[in-house]
PDB file of C-alpha atoms in Angstrom:
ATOM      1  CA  UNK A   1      59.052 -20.484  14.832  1.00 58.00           C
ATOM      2  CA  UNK A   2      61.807 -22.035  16.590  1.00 68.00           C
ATOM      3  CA  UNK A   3      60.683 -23.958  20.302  1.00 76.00           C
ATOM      4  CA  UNK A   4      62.908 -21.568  23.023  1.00 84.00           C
ATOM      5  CA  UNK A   5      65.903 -23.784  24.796  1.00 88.00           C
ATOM      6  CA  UNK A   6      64.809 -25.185  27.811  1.00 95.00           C
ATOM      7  CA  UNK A   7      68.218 -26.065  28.712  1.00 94.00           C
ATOM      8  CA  UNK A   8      69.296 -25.091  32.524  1.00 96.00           C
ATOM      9  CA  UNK A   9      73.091 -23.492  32.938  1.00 96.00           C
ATOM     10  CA  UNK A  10      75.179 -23.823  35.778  1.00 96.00           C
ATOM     11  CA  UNK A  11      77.539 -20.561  35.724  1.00 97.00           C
ATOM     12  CA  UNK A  12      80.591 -20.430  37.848  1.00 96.00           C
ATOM     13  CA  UNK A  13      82.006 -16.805  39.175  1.00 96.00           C
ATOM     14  CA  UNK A  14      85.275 -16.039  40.448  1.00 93.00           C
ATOM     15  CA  UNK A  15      85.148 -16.287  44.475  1.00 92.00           C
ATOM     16  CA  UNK A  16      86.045 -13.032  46.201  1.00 94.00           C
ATOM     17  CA  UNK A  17      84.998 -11.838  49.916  1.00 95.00           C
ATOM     18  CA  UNK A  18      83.824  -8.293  50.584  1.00 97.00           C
ATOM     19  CA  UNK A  19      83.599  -5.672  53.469  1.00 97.00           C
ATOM     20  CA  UNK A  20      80.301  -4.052  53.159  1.00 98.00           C
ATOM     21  CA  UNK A  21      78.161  -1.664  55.258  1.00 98.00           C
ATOM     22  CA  UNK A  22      74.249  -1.253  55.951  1.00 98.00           C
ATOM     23  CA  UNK A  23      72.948   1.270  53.841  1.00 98.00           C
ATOM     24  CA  UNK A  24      69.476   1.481  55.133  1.00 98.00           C
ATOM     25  CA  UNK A  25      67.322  -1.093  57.166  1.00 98.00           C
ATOM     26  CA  UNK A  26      63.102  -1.245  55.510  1.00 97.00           C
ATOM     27  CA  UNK A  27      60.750  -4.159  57.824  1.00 95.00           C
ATOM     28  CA  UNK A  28      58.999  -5.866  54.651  1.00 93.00           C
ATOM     29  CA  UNK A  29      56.717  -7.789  57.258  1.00 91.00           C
ATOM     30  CA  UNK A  30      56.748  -8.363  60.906  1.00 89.00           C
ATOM     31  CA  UNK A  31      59.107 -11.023  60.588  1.00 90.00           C
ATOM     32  CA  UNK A  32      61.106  -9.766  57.307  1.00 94.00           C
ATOM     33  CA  UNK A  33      63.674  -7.338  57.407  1.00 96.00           C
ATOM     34  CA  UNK A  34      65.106  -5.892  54.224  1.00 98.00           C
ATOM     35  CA  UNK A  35      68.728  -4.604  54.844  1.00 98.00           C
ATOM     36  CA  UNK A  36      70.484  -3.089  51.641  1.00 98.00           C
ATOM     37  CA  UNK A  37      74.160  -2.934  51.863  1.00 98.00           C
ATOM     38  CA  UNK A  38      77.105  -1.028  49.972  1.00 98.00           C
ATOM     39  CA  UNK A  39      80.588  -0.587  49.824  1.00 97.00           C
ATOM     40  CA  UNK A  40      83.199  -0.286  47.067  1.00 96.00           C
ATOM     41  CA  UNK A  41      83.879  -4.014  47.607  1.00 97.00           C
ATOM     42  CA  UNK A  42      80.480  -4.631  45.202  1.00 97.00           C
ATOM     43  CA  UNK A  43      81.946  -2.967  41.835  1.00 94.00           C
ATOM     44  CA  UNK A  44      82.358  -6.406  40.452  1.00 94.00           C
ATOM     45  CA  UNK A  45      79.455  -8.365  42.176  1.00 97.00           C
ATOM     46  CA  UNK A  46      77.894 -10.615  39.872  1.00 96.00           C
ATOM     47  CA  UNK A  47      74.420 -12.455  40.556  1.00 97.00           C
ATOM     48  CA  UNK A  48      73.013 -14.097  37.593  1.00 97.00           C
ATOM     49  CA  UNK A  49      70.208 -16.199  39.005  1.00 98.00           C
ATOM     50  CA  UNK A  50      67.224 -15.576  41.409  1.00 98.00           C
ATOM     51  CA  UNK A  51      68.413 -18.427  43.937  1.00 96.00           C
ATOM     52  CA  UNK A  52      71.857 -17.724  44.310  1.00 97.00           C
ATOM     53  CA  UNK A  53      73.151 -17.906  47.787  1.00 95.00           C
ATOM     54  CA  UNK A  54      76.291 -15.905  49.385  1.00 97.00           C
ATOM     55  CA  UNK A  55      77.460 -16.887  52.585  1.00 96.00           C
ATOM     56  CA  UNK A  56      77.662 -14.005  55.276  1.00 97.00           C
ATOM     57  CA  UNK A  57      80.119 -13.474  57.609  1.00 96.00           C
ATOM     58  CA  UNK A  58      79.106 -11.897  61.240  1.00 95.00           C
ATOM     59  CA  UNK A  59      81.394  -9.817  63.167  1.00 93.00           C
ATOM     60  CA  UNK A  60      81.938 -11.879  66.813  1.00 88.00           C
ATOM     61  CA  UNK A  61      80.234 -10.389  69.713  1.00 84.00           C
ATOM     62  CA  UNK A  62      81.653  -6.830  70.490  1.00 85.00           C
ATOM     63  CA  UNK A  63      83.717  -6.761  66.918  1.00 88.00           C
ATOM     64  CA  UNK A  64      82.526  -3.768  64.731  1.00 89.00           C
ATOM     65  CA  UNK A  65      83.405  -5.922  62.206  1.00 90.00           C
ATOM     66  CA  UNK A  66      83.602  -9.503  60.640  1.00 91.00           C
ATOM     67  CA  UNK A  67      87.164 -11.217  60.569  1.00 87.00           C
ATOM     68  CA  UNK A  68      87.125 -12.498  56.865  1.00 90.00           C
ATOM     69  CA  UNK A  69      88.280 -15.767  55.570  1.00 88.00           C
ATOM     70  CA  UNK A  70      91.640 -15.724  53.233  1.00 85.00           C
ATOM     71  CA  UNK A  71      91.053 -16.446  49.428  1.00 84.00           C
ATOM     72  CA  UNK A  72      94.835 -17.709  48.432  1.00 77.00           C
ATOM     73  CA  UNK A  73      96.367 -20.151  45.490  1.00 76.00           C
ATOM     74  CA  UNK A  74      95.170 -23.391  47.781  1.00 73.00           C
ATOM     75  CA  UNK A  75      91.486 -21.956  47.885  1.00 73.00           C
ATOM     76  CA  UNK A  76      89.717 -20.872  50.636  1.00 77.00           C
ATOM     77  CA  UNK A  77      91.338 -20.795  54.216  1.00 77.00           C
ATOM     78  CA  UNK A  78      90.065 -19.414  57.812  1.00 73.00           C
ATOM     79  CA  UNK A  79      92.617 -16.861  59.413  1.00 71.00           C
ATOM     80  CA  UNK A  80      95.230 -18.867  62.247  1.00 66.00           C
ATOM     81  CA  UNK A  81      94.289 -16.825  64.842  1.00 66.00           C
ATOM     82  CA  UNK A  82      91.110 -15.805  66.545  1.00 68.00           C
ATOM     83  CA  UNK A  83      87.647 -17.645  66.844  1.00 76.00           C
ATOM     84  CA  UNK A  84      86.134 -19.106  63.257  1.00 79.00           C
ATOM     85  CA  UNK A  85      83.752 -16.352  61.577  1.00 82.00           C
ATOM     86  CA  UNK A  86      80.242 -16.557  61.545  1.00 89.00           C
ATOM     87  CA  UNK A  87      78.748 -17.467  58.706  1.00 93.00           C
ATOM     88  CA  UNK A  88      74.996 -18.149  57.159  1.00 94.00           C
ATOM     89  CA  UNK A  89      73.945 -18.610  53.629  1.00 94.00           C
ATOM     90  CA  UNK A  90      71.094 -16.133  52.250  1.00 96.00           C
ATOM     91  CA  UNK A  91      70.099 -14.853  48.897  1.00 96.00           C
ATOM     92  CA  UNK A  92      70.661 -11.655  46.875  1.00 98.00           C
ATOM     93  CA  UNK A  93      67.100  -9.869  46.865  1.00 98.00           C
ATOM     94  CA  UNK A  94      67.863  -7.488  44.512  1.00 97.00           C
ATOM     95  CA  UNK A  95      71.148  -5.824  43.006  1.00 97.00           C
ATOM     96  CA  UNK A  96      71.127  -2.428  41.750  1.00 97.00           C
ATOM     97  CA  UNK A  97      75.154  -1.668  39.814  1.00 96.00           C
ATOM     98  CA  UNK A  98      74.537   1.921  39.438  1.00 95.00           C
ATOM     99  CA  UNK A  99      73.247   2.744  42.980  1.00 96.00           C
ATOM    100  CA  UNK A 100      75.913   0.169  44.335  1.00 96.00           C
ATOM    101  CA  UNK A 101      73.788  -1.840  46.070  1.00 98.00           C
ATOM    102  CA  UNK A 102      72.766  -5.158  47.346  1.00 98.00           C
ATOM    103  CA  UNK A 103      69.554  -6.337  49.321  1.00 98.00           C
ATOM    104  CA  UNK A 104      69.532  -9.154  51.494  1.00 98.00           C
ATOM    105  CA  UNK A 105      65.977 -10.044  53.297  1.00 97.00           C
ATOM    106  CA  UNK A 106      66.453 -11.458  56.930  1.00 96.00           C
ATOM    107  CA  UNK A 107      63.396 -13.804  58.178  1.00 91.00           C
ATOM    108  CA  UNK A 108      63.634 -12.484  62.593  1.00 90.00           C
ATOM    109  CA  UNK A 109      63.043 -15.677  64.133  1.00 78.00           C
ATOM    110  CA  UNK A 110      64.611 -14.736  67.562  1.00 69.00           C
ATOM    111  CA  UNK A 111      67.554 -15.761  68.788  1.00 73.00           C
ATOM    112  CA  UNK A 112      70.746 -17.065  66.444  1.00 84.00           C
ATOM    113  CA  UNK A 113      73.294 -14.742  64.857  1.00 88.00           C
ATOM    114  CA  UNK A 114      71.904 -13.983  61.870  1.00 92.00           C
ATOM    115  CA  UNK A 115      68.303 -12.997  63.046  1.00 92.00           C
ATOM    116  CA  UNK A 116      70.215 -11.448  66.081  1.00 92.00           C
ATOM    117  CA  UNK A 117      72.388  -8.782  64.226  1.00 94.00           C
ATOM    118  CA  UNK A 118      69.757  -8.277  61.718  1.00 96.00           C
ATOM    119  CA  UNK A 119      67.500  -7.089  63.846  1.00 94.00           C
ATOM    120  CA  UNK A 120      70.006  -4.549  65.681  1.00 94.00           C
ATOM    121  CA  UNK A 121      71.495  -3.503  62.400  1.00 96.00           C
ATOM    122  CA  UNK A 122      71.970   0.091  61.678  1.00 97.00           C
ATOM    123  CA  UNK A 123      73.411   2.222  58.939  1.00 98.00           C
ATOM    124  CA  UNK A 124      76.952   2.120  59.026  1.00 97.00           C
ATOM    125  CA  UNK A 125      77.289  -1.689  60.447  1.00 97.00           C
ATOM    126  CA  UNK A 126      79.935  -3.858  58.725  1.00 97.00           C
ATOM    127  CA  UNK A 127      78.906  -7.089  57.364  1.00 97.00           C
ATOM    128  CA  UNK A 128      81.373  -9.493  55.072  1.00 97.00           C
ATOM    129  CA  UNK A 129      80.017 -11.432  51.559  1.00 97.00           C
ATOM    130  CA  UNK A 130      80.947 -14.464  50.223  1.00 96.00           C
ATOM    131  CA  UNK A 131      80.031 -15.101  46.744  1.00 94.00           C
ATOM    132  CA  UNK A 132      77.925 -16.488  44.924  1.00 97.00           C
ATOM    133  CA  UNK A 133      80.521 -19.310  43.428  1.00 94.00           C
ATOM    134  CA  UNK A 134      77.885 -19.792  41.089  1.00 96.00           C
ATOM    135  CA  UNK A 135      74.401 -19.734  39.358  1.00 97.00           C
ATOM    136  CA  UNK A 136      72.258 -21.833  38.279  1.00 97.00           C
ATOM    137  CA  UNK A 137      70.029 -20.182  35.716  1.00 97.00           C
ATOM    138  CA  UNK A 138      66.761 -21.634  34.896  1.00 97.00           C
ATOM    139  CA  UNK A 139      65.074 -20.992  31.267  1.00 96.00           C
ATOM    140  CA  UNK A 140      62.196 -18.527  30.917  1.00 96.00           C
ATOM    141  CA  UNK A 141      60.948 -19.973  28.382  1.00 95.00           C
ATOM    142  CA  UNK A 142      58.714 -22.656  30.164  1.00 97.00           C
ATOM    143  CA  UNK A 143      54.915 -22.095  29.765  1.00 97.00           C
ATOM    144  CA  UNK A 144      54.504 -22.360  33.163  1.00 97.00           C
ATOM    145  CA  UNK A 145      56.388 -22.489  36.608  1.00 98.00           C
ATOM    146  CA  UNK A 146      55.752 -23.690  40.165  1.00 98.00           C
ATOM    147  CA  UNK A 147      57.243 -22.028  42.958  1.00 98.00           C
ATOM    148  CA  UNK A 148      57.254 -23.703  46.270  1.00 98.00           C
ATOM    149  CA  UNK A 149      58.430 -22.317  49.851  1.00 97.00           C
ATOM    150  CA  UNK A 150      58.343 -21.211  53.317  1.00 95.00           C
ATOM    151  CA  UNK A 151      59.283 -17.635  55.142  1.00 93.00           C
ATOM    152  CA  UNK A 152      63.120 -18.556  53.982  1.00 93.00           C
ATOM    153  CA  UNK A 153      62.395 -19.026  50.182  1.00 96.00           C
ATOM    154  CA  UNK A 154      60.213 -15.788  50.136  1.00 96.00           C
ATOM    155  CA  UNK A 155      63.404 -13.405  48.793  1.00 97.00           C
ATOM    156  CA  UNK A 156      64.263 -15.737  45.638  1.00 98.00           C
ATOM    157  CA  UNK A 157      60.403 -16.508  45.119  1.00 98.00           C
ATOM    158  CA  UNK A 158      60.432 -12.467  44.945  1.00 97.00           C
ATOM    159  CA  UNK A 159      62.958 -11.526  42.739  1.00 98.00           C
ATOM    160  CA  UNK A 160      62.047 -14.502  40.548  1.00 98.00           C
ATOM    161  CA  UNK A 161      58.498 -12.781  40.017  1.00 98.00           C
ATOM    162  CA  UNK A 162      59.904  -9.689  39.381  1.00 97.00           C
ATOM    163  CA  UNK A 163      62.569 -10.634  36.769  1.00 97.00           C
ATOM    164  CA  UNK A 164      60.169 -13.469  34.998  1.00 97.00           C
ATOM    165  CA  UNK A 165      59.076 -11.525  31.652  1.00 95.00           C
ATOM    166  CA  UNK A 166      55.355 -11.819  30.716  1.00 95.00           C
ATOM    167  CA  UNK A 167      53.877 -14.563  28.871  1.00 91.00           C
ATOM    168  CA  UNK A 168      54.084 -18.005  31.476  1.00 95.00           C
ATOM    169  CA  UNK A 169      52.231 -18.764  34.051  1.00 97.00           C
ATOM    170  CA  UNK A 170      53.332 -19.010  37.500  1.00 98.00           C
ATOM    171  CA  UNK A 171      52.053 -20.935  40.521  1.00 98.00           C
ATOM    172  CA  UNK A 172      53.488 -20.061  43.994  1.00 98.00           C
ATOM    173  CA  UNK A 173      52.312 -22.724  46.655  1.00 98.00           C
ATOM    174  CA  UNK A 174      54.151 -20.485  49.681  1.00 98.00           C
ATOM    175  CA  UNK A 175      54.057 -21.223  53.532  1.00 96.00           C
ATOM    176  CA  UNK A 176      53.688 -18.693  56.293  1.00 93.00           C
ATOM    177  CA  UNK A 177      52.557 -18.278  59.728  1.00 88.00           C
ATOM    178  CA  UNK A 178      49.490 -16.448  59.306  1.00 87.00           C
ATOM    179  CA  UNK A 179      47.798 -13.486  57.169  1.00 88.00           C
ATOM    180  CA  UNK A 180      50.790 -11.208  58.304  1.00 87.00           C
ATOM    181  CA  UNK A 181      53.124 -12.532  57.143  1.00 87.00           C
ATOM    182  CA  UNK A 182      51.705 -12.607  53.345  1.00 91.00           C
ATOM    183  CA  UNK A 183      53.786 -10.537  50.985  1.00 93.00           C
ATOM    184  CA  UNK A 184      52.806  -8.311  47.850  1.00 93.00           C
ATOM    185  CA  UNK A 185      54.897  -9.672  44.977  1.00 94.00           C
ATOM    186  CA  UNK A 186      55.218  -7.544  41.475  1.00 92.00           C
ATOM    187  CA  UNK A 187      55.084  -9.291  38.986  1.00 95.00           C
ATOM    188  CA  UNK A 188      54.773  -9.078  35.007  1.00 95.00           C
ATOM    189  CA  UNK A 189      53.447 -12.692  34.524  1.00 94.00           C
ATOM    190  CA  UNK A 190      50.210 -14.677  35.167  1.00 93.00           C
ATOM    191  CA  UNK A 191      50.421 -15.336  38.553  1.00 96.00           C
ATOM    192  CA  UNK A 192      48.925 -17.061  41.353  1.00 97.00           C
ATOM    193  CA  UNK A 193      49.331 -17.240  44.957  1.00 97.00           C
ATOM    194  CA  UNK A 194      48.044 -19.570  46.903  1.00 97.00           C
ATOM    195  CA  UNK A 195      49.301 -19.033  50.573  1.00 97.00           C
ATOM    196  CA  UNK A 196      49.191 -21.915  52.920  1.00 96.00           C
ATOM    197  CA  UNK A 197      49.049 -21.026  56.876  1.00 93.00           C
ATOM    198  CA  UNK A 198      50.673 -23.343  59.516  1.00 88.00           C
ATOM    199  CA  UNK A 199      47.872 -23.138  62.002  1.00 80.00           C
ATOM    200  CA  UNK A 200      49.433 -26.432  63.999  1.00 75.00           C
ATOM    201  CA  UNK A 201      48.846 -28.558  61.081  1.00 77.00           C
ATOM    202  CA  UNK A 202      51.024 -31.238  60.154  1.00 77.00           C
ATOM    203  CA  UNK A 203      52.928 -30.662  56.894  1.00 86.00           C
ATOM    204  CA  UNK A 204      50.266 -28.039  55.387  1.00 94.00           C
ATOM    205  CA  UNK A 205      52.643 -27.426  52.439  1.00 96.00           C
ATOM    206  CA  UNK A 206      53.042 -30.739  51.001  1.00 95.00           C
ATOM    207  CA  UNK A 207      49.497 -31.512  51.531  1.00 95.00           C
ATOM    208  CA  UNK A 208      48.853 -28.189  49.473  1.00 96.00           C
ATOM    209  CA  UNK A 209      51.582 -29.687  46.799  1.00 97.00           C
ATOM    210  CA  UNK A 210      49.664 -33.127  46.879  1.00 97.00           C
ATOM    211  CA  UNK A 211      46.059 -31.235  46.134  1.00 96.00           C
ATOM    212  CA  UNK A 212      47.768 -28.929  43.573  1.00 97.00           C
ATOM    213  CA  UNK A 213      46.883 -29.702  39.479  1.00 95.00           C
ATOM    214  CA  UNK A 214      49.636 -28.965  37.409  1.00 96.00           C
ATOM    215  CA  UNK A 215      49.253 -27.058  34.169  1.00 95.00           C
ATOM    216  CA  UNK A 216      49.412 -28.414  30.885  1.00 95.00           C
ATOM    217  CA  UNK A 217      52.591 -27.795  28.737  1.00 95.00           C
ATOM    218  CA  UNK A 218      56.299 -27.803  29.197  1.00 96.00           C
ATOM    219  CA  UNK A 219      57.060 -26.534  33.020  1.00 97.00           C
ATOM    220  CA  UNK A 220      59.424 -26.287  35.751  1.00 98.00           C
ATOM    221  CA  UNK A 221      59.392 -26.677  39.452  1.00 98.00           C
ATOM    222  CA  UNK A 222      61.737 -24.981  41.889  1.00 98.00           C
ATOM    223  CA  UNK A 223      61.685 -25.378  45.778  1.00 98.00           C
ATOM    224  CA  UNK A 224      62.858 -24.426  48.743  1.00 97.00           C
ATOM    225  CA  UNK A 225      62.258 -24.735  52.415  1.00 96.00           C
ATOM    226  CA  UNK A 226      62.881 -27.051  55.545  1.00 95.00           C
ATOM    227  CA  UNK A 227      64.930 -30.358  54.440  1.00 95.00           C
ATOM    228  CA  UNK A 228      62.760 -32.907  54.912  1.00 95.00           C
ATOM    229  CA  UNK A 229      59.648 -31.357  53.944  1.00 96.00           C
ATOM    230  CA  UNK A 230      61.417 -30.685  50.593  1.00 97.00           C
ATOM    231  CA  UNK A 231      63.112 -33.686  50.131  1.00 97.00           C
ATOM    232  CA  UNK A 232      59.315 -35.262  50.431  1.00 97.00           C
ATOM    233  CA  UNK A 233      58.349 -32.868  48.554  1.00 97.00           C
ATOM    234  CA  UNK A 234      60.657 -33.633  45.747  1.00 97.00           C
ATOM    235  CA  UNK A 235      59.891 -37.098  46.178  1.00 97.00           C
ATOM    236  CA  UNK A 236      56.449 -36.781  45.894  1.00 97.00           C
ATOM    237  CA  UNK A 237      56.626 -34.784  42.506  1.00 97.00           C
ATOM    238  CA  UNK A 238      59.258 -36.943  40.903  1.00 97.00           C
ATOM    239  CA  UNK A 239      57.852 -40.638  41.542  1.00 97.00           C
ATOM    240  CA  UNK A 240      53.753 -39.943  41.936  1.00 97.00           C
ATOM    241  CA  UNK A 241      53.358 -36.899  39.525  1.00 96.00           C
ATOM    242  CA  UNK A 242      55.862 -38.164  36.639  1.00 95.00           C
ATOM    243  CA  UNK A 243      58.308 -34.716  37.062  1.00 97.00           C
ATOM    244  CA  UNK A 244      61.225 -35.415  35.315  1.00 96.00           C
ATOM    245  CA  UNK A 245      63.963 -34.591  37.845  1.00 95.00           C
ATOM    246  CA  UNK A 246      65.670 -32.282  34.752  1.00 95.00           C
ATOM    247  CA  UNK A 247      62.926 -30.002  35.486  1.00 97.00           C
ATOM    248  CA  UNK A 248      62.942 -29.760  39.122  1.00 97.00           C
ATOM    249  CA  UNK A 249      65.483 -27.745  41.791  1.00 97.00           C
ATOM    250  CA  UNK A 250      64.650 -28.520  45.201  1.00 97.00           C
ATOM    251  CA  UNK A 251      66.844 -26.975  48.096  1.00 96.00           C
ATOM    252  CA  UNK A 252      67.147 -26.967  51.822  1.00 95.00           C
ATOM    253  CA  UNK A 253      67.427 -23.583  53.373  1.00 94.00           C
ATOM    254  CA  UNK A 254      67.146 -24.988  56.959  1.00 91.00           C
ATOM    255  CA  UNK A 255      66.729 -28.374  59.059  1.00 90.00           C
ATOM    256  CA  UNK A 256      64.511 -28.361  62.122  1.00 85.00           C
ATOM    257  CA  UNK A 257      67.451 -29.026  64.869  1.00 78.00           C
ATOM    258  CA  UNK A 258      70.547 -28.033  62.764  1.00 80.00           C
ATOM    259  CA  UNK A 259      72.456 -24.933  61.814  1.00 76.00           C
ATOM    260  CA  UNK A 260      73.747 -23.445  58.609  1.00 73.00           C
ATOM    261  CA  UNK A 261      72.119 -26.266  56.572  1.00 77.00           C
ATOM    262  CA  UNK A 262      71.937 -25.231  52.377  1.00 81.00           C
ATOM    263  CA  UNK A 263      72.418 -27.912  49.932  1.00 84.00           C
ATOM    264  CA  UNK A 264      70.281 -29.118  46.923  1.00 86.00           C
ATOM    265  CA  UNK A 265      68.475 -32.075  46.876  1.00 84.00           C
ATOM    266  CA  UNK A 266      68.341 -34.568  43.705  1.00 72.00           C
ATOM    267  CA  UNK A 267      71.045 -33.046  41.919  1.00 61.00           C
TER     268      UNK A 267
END
């Protein structure tokens, strides 16, 4: 019996910006809002990973629509007239060919433009997509995974579940606000949740992390979240728990003070 490749692939996909419209709007939790879009633009939409990100271009206050950026022979350039788009980074949810659709889960957090439209969004609204450039697609072959995350990683941790087939086992150390905010996750694999809630405590998640045992056997840990709990997060694993940083993806999805912060970390 031959051991299964373990080896991670970083996929690249022709860039191309699309004009969608809201489908249908579905509240996954009080402060999750599903939105599944459509549109002609998504024949050719390609999302190989569970963490891919496409950026998202808002129409300006009053527009019915988003003013896209220009994909030309020197890359990628902003229109030279009118006020700079919009834009956020989220991740595909789910993406269905045949039905010609694509999910995208909004966490409402009040105000900002994102949460903003989101939660005014109606069938029919215009919305432009960016992406993904690429994928980065993780083995299923490990015997087990650990999944780590706040509200914002709650989409990838999702579809991640729901693709995994059966056979590893699967830790999810996730961080919410309270017990409404806790998601149902399907899932075909051994899996536990252990849900972690804020409650004014001072980094609840890595302390969870730093309590956590890890399985036995070959294993891989993704994460995503706020930057600097992840980065100590990712520190923590690495140089106190021996994690080889080949088998670890840790990401920032936002920065307490900033804006449209995504990047890895440790790459």
């Amino acid at each position: 019996m031959h051991a299964p490749d373990l080896t991670v692939q970083r996929i690249r996909h022709p860039l191309k910006m699309r004009l969608l419209q809201v489908r249908r709007t579905r509240l996954v939790a009080p402060h999750l809002l599903s939105i599944t879009f459509t549109g002609d633009d998504l024949n050719d939409f390609v999302s190989a990973s569970f963490d891919d990100h496409v950026k998202l271009f808002f129409p300006q206050p009053g527009a019915s629509e988003p003013v896209l950026p220009i994909i030309g022979p020197e890359g990628v350039r902003m229109t030279d007239s009118g006020p700079r788009p919009i834009a956020r980074d989220y991740t595909p949810r789910r993406y269905d060919a045949a039905a010609q659709e694509l999910e995208i889960q909004f966490v409402l957090h009040g105000e900002g433009p994102a949460a903003s439209w989101a939660a005014h969004a109606k069938p029919g609204d215009r919305l432009g997509i960016g992406g993904p450039r690429g994928s980065f697609v993780i083995p299923t072959g490990f015997d087990w995974f650990l999944m780590i995350g706040d509200e914002t990683a709650l989409p990838a941790v999702g579809r991640r579940l729901e693709e995994l087939p059966a056979g590893p086992r699967v830790i999810a150390v996730l961080e919410v606000d309270g017990d409404h905010a806790q998601l149902g996750f399907e899932s075909r694999t051994n899996t536990e949740i252990i849900w972690i809630r804020r409650n004014g405590k001072p980094d609840p998640l890595e302390t969870a992390v730093r309590k956590l045992q890890l399985p036995a056997g070959e294993g891989y840990v993704w994460a995503a979240g706020e930057a600097a709990v992840m980065r100590s997060i990712h520190t923590h694993l690495v140089t106190e728990r021996g994690v080889h940083k080949s088998r670890i993806r840790a990401a920032s999805y936002w920065k307490r003070g900033a804006i449209a912060i995504h990047e890895s970390l440790g790459d």
